[in-house]
Short mmCIF file of C-alpha atoms in Angstrom, two decimals:
data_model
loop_
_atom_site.label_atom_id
_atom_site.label_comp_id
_atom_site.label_asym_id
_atom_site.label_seq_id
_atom_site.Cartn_x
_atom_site.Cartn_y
_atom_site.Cartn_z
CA UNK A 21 -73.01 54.73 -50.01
CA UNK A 22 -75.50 54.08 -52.76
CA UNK A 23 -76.99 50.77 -54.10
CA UNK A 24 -78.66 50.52 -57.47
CA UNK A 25 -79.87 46.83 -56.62
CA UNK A 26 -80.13 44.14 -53.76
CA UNK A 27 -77.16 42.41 -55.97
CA UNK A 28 -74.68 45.54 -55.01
CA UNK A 29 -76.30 45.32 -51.20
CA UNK A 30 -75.56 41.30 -51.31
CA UNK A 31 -72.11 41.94 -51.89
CA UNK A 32 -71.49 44.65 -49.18
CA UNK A 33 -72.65 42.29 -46.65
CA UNK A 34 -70.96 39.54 -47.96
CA UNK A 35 -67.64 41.65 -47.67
CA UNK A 36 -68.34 42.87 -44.48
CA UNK A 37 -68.82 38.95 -43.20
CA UNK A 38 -65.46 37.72 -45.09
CA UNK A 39 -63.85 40.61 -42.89
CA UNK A 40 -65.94 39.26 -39.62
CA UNK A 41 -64.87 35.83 -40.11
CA UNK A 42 -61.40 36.72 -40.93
CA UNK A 43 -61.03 38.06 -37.65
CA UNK A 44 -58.94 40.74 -38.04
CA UNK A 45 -60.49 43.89 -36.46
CA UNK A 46 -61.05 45.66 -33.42
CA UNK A 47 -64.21 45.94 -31.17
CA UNK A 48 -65.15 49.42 -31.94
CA UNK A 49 -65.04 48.07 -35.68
CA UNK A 50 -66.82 44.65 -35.06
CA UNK A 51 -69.59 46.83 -33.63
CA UNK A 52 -69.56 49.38 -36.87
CA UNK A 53 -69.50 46.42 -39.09
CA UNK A 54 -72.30 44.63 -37.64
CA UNK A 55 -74.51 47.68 -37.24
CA UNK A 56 -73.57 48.43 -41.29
CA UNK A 57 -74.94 44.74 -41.85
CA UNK A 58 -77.97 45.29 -40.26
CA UNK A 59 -78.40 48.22 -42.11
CA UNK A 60 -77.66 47.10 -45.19
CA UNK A 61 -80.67 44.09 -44.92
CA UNK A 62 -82.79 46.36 -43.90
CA UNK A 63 -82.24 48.55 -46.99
CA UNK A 64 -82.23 45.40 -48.92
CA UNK A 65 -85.74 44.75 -47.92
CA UNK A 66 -86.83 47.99 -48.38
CA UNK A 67 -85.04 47.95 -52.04
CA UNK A 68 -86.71 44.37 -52.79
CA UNK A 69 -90.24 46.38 -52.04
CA UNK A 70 -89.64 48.62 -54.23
CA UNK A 71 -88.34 46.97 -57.30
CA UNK A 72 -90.99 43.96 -56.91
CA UNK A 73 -88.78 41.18 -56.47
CA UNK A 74 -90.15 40.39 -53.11
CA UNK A 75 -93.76 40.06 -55.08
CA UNK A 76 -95.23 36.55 -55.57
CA UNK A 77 -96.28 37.38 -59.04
CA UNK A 78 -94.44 34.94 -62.11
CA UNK A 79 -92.71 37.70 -63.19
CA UNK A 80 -91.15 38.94 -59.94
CA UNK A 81 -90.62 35.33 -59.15
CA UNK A 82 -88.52 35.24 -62.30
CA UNK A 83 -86.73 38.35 -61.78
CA UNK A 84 -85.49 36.65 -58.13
CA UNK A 85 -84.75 33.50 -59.82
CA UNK A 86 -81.82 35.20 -62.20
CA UNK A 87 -80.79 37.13 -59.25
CA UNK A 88 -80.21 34.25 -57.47
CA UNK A 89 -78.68 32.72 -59.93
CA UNK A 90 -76.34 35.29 -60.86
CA UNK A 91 -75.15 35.39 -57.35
CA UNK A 92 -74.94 31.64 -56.92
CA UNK A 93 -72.71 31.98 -60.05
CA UNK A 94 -70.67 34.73 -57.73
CA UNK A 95 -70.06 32.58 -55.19
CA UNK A 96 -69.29 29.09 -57.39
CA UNK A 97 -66.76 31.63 -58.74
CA UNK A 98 -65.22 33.05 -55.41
CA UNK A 99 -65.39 29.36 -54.23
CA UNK A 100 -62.85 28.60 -57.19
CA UNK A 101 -61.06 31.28 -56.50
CA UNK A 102 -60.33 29.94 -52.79
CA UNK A 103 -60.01 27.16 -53.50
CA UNK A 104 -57.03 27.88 -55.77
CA UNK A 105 -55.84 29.78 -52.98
CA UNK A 106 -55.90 26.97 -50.29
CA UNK A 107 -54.25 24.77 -52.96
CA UNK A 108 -51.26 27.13 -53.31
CA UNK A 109 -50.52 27.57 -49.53
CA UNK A 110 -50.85 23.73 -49.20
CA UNK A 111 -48.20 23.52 -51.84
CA UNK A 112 -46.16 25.92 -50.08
CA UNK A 113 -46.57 23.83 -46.88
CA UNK A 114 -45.72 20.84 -48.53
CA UNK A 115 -42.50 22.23 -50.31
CA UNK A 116 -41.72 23.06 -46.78
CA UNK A 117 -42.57 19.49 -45.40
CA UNK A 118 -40.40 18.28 -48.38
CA UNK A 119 -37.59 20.36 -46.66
CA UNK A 120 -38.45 19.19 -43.38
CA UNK A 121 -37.96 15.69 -44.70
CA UNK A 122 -34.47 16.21 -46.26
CA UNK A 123 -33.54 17.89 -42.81
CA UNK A 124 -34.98 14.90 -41.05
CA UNK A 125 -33.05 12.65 -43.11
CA UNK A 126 -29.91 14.47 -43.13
CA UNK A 127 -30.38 14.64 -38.87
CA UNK A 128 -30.63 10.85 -39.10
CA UNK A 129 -28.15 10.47 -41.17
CA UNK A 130 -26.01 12.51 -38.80
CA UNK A 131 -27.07 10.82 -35.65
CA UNK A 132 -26.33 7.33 -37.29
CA UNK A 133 -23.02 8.59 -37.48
CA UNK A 134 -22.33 10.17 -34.83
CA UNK A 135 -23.56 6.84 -33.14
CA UNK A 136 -20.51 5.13 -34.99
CA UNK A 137 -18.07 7.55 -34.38
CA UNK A 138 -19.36 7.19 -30.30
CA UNK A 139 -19.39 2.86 -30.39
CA UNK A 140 -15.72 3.75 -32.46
CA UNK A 141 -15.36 6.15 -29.24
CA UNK A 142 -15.73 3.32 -27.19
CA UNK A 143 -13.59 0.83 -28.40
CA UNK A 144 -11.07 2.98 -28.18
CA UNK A 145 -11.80 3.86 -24.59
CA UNK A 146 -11.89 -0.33 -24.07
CA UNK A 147 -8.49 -0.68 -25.69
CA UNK A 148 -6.85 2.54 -23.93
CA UNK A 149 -7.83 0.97 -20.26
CA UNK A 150 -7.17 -2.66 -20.91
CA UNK A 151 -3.71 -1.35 -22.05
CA UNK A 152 -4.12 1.23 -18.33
CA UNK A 153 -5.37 -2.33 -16.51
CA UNK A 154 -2.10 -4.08 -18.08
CA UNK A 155 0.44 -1.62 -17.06
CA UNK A 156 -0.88 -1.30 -13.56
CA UNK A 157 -0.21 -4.80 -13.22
CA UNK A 158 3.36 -4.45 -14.82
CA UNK A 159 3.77 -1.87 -12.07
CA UNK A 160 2.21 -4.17 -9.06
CA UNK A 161 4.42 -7.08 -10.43
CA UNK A 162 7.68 -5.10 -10.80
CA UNK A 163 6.92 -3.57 -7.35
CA UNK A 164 5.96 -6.72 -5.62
CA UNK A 165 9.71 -8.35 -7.50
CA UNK A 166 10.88 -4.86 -6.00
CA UNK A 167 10.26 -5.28 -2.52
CA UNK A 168 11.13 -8.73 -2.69
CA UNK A 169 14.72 -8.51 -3.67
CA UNK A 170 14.55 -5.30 -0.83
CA UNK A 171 12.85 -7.77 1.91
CA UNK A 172 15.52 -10.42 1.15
CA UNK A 173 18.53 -7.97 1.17
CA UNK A 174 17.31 -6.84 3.96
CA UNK A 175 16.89 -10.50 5.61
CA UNK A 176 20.06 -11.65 4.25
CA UNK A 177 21.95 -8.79 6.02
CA UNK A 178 19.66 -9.10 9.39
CA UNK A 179 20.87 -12.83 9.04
CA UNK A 180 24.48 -12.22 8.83
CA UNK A 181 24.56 -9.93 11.48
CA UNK A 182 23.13 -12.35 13.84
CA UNK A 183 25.15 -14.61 12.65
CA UNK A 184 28.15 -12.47 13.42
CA UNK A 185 27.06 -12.38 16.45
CA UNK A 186 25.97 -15.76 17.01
CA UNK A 187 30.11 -15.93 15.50
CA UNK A 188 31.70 -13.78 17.89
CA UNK A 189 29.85 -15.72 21.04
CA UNK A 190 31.33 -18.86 19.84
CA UNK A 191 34.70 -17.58 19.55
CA UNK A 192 33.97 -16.60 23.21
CA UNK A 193 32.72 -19.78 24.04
CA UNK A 194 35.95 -21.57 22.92
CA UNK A 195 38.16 -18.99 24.66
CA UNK A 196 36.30 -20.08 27.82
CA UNK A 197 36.44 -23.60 26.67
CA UNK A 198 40.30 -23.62 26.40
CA UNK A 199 42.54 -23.81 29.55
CA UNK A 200 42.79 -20.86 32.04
CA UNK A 201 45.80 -20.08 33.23
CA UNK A 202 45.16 -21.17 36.88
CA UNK A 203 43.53 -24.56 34.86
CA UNK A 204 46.75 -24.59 33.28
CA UNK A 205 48.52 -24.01 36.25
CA UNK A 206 46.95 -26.44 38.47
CA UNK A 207 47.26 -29.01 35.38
CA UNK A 208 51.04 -28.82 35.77
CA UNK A 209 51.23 -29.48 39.01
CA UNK A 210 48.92 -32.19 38.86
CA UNK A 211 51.42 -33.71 35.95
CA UNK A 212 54.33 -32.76 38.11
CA UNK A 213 53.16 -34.95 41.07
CA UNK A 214 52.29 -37.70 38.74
CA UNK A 215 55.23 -37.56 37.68
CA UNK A 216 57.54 -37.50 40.81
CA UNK A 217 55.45 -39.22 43.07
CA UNK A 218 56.66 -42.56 41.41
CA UNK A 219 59.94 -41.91 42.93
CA UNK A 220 58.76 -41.13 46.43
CA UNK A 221 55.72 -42.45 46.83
CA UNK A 222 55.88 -42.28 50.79
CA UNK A 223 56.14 -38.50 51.10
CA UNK A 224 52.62 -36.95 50.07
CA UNK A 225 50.20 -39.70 51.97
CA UNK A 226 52.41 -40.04 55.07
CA UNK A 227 52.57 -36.33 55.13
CA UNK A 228 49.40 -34.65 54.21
CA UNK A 229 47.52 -37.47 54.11
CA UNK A 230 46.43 -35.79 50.55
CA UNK A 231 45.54 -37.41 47.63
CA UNK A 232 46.81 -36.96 44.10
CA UNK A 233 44.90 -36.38 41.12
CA UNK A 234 44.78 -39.89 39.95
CA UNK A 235 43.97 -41.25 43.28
CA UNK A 236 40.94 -38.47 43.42
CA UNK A 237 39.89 -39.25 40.18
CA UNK A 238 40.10 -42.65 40.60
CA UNK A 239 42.48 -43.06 37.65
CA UNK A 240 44.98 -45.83 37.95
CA UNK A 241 48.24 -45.73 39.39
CA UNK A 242 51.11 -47.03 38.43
CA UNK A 243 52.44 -49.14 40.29
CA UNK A 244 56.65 -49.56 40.86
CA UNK A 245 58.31 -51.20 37.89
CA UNK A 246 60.18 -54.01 38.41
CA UNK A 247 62.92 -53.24 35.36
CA UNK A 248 64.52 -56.88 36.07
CA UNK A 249 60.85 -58.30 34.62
CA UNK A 250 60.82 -55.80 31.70
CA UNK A 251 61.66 -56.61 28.71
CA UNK A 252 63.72 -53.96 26.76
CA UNK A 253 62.88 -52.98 23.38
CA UNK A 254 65.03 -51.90 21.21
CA UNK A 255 63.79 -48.56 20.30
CA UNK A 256 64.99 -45.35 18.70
CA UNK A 257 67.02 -42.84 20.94
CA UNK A 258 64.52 -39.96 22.55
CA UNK A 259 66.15 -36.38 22.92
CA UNK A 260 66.28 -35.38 26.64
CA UNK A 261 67.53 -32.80 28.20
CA UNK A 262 70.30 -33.77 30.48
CA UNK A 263 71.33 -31.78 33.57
CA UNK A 264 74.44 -33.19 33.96
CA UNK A 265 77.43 -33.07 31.70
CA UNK A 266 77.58 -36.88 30.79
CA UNK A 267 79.23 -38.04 27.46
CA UNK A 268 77.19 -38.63 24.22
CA UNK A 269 78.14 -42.40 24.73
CA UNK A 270 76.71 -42.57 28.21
CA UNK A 271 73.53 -40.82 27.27
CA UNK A 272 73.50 -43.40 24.50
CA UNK A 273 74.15 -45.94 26.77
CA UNK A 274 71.55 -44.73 29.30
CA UNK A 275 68.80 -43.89 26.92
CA UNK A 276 69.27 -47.27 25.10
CA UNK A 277 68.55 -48.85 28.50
CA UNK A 278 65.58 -46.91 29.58
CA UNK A 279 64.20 -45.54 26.72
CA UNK A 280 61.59 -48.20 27.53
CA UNK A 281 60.58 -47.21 30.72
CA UNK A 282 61.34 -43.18 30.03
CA UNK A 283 57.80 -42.18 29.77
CA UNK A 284 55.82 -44.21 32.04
CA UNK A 285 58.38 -44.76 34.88
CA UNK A 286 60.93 -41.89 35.36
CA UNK A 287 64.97 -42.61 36.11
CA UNK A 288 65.76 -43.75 39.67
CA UNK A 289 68.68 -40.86 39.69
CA UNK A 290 66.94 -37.46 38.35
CA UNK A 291 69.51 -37.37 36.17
CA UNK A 292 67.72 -37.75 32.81
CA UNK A 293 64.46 -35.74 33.34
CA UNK A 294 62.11 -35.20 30.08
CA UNK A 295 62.05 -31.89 28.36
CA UNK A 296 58.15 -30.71 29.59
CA UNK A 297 58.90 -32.04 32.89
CA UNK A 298 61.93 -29.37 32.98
CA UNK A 299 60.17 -26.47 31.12
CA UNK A 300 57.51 -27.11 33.92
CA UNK A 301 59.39 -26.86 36.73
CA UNK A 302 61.19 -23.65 35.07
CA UNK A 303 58.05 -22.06 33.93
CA UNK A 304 57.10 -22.80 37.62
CA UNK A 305 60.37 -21.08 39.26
CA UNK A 306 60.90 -24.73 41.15
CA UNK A 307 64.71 -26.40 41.36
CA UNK A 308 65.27 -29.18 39.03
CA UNK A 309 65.62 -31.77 42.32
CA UNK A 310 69.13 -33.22 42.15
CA UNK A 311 68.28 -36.30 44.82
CA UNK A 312 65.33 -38.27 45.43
CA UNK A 313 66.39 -38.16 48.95
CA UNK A 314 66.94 -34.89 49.77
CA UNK A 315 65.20 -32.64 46.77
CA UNK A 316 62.19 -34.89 45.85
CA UNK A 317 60.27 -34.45 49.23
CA UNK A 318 60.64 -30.90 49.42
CA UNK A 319 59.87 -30.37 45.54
CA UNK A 320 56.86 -32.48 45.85
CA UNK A 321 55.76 -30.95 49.52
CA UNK A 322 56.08 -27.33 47.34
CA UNK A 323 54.36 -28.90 44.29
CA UNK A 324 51.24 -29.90 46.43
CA UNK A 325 51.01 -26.55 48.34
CA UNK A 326 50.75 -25.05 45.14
CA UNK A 327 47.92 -27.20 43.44
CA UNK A 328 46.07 -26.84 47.20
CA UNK A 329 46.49 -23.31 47.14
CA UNK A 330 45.12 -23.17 42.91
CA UNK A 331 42.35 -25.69 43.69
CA UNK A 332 40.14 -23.76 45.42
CA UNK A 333 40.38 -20.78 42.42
CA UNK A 334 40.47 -23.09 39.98
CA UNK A 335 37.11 -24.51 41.39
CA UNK A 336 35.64 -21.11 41.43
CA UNK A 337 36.97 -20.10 38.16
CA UNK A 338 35.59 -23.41 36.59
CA UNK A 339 31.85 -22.63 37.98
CA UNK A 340 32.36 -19.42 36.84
CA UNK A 341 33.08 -20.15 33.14
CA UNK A 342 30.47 -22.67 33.42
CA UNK A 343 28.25 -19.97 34.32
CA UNK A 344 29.16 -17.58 31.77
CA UNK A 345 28.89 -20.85 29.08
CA UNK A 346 25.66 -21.55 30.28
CA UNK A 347 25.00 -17.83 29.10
CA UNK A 348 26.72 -17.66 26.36
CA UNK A 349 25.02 -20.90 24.58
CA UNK A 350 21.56 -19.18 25.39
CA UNK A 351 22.19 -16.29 24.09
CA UNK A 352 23.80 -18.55 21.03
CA UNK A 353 20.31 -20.45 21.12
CA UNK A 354 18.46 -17.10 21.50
CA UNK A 355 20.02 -15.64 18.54
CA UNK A 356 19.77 -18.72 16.24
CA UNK A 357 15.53 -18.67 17.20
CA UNK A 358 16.20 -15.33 16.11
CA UNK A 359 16.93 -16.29 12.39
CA UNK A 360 14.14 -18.76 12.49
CA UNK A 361 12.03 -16.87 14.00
CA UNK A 362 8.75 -15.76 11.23
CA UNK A 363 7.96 -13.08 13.35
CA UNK A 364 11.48 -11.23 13.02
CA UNK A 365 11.70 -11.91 9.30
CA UNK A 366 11.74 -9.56 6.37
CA UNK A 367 9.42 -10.38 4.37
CA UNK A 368 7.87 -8.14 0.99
CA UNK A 369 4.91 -7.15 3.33
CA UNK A 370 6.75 -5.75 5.87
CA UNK A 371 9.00 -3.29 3.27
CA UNK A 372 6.22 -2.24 1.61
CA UNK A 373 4.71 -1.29 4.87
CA UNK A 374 8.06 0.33 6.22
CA UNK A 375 7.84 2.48 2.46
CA UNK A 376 3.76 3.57 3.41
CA UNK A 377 4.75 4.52 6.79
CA UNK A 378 7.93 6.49 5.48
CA UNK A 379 6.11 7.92 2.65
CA UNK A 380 3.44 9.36 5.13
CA UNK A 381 6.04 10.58 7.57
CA UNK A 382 7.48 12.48 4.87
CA UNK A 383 4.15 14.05 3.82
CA UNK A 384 3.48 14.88 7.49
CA UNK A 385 6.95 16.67 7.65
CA UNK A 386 6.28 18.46 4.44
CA UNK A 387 2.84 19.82 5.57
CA UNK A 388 4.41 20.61 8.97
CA UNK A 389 7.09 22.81 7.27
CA UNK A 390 4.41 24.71 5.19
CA UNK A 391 2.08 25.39 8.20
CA UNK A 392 5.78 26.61 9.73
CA UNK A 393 6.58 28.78 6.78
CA UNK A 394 2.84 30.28 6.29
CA UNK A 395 2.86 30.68 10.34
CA UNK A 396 6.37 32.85 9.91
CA UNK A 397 4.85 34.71 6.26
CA UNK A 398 1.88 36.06 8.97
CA UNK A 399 4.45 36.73 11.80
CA UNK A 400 6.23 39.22 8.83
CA UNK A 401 3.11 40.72 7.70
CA UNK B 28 -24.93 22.57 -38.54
CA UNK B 29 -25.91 26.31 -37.18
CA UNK B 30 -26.98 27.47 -40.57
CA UNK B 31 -28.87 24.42 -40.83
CA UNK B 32 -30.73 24.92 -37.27
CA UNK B 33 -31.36 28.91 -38.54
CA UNK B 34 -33.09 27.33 -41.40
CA UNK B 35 -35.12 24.77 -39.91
CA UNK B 36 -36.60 27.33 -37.66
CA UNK B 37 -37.38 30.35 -40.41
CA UNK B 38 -39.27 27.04 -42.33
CA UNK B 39 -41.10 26.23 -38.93
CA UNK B 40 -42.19 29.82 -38.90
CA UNK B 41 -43.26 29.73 -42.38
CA UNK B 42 -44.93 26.98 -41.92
CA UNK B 43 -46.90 27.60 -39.07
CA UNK B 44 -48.15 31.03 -41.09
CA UNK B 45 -49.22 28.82 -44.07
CA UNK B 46 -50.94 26.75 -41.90
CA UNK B 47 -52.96 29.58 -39.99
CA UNK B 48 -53.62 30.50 -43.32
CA UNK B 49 -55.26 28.33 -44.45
CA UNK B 50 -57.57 27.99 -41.82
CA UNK B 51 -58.59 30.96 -42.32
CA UNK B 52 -59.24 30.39 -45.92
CA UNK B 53 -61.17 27.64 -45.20
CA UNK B 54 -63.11 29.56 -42.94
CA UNK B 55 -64.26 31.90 -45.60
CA UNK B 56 -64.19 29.00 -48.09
CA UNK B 57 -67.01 27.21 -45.69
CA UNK B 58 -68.89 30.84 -45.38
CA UNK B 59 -69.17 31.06 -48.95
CA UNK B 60 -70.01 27.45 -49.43
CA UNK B 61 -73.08 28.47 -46.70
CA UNK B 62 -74.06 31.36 -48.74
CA UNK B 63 -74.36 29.40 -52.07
CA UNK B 64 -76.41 27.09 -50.12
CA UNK B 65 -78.96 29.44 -48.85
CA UNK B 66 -79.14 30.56 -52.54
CA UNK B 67 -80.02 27.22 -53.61
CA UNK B 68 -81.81 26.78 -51.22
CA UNK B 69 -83.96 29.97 -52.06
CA UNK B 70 -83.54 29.10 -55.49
CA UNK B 71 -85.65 26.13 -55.24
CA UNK B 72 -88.63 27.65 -52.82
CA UNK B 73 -88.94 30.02 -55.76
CA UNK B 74 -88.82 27.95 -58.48
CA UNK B 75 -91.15 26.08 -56.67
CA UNK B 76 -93.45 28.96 -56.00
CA UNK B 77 -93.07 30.08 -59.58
CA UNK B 78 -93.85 26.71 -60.84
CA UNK B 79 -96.75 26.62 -58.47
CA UNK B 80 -98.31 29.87 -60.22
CA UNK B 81 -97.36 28.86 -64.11
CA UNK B 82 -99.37 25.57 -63.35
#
């Protein structure tokens, strides 16, 4: 390359340095560039020699005056010229900042509403479980009412079974209550001798020596009546049953007379004998006595026997059904503790325990059968 | 919204090469700026010289 003056050498190098600072080479070409440079000043120098311009005489010192000025002028210009160019990339950079605000606006603008939407979101979310919150307790209430009507169902029929129970005992207690027949038994001849002894008084305590049940029981006894010092009532006719075939007058007659004395003090003749005294003595398979003489004793002796004979049962049987009383009323008070008892109630607690505990079982059952079935499905494989 | 995103990051891009740019017009804006200095500089040692001889 030739140069006609320093001016064109100037240049070069200036070139050469835009490219240095620009950056944008390799080594191998930093190095050619930088030994082109130093090449180029020393041919500058040698140039300056020769054309005079490196003299100190006025007119060389002119000549390097213009030159300098000329390439100050150069560089004002390519100065400009950058300039410009900064100025239109800064442009560029801030139409793109302008975009960069819009987008930053428009991402605000977004996040404000997706911020609304998300608070909107919210409420909603608030609303939804309040209205969850509500019907679970619509569900606890309904199945707390549930297992109340259950637990009292439940109680109500525990309670009438006991008191079926409590029912049937009583029933048994007032079968054991009422007479037995040996009771009965023994009662009859007890009101047989009560009744007959009146008319032979003599026979049982000369005899046995025995008492009779109003004697033992210290009841009072009636004494003989005297019918001369009784005053006869008049008094309507009582029905008897009459062993012997007497007229309708005469059993008029007679009744009128004794009707008073008929139930306390029995006839002197065992004629007219009242109607229970003669089912008595049939139910009992013993002779309606005839005489007080001759039938009396003997009925009376047989009467006695029998009560003697039904005492001792009768005493057994009545310590045995006061026994099985005894029993009977505790299991009565047992059973009634039973229905008071808190313990033994039904209460809503208790069924909804009964449901966990069935509910579980079933799940237990369930799991069981699967374990069964995938236990057989590897048996068949 | 993925248009958008695309967008935003082709204009970061851009950006970023403006920028880098411009540094390194500045760069040779400052170089030159250094150069015209020297000249001044030399202009005035030779006016001075020259004025020096002419008086």
């Amino acid at each position: 390359m030739s140069f006609k003056s320093t001016a064109e050498i100037d240049g070069r190098i200036h070139d050469i340095e835009s490219t240095l600072e620009s950056g944008r080479f390799t080594l191998s070409e930093e190095r050619q560039m930088l030994q082109e440079v130093t090449k180029l000043r020393k041919m500058r120098k040698a140039l300056e020699n020769m054309d005079g311009t490196s003299g100190n005489d006025v007119a060389s010192l002119r000549l390097r005056l213009d030159q300098i000025k000329l390439r100050q002028g150069d560089a004002e210009a390519r100065i400009t010229a950058k300039k410009e160019e900064i100025n239109a990339v800064n442009a560029q950079i801030d139409a793109l900042n302008g975009i960069r605000a819009v987008e930053q606006a428009k991402r605000a603008d977004s996040k404000t509403e997706i911020e609304g939407l998300r608070k909107e979101l919210d409420a909603e979310y608030a609303k939804k479980k309040a209205a969850w919150d509500e019907y679970l307790q619509a569900k606890a209430a309904k199945e707390a009412a549930y297992h109340r009507m259950v637990a009292k169902k439940e109680e109500q029929a525990r309670v009438n079974l006991i008191e079926d129970e409590i029912d049937e005992l009583e029933r048994k207690l007032g079968r054991l209550t009422s007479e037995s027949v040996i009771d009965k038994k023994w009662n009859e001849c007890t009101n047989l001798i009560n009744f007959f002894l009146p008319f032979a008084p003599h026979v049982l305590e000369s005899e046995s020596g025995t008492t009779t049940a109003s004697t033992a029981k210290n009841i009072r006894k009636v004494d003989q009546i005297d019918l001369s010092k009784v005053q006869v009532l008049k008094k309507e006719d009582e029905c008897y049953f009459v062993s012997s075939k007497a007229s309708k007058k005469q059993q008029k007659k007679s009744a009128a007379s004794d009707s008073a004395v008929a139930s306390e003090a029995p006839a002197a003749d065992l004629t007219k004998l009242p109607f229970h005294i003669l089912a008595a003595l049939t139910d009992m398979t013993l002779p309606i006595p005839k005489s007080v003489e001759n039938d009396l004793p003997d009925l009376l002796r047989t009467i006695q026997s029998r009560r003697n004979d039904l005492q001792e049962h009768r005493d057994a049987s009545l310590a045995e059904m006061e026994q099985k009383r005894n029993v009977i009323i505790k299991e009565i008070e047992i059973l009634r503790n039973k229905i008071e008892s808190k313990d033994e109630q039904i209460t809503a607690s208790v069924v909804k325990k009964a449901e966990k505990a069935a509910a579980s079982e079933e799940t237990a059952v369930a799991q069981e059968e699967e374990e069964e079935a995938a236990v057989d499905e590897q048996a068949e494989n | 919204m993925a248009g958008g995103e695309n967008l935003s990051e082709k204009n970061k891009k851009l950006r970023f090469e403006f920028i880098e740019k411009v540094k390194v017009l500045r760069g040779e804006l400052k170089a030159i700026e250094d150069e015209r200095r020297t000249l001044s500089n030399q202009f005035s040692e030779t006016l001075e010289t020259l004025k020096k001889k002419v008086i």
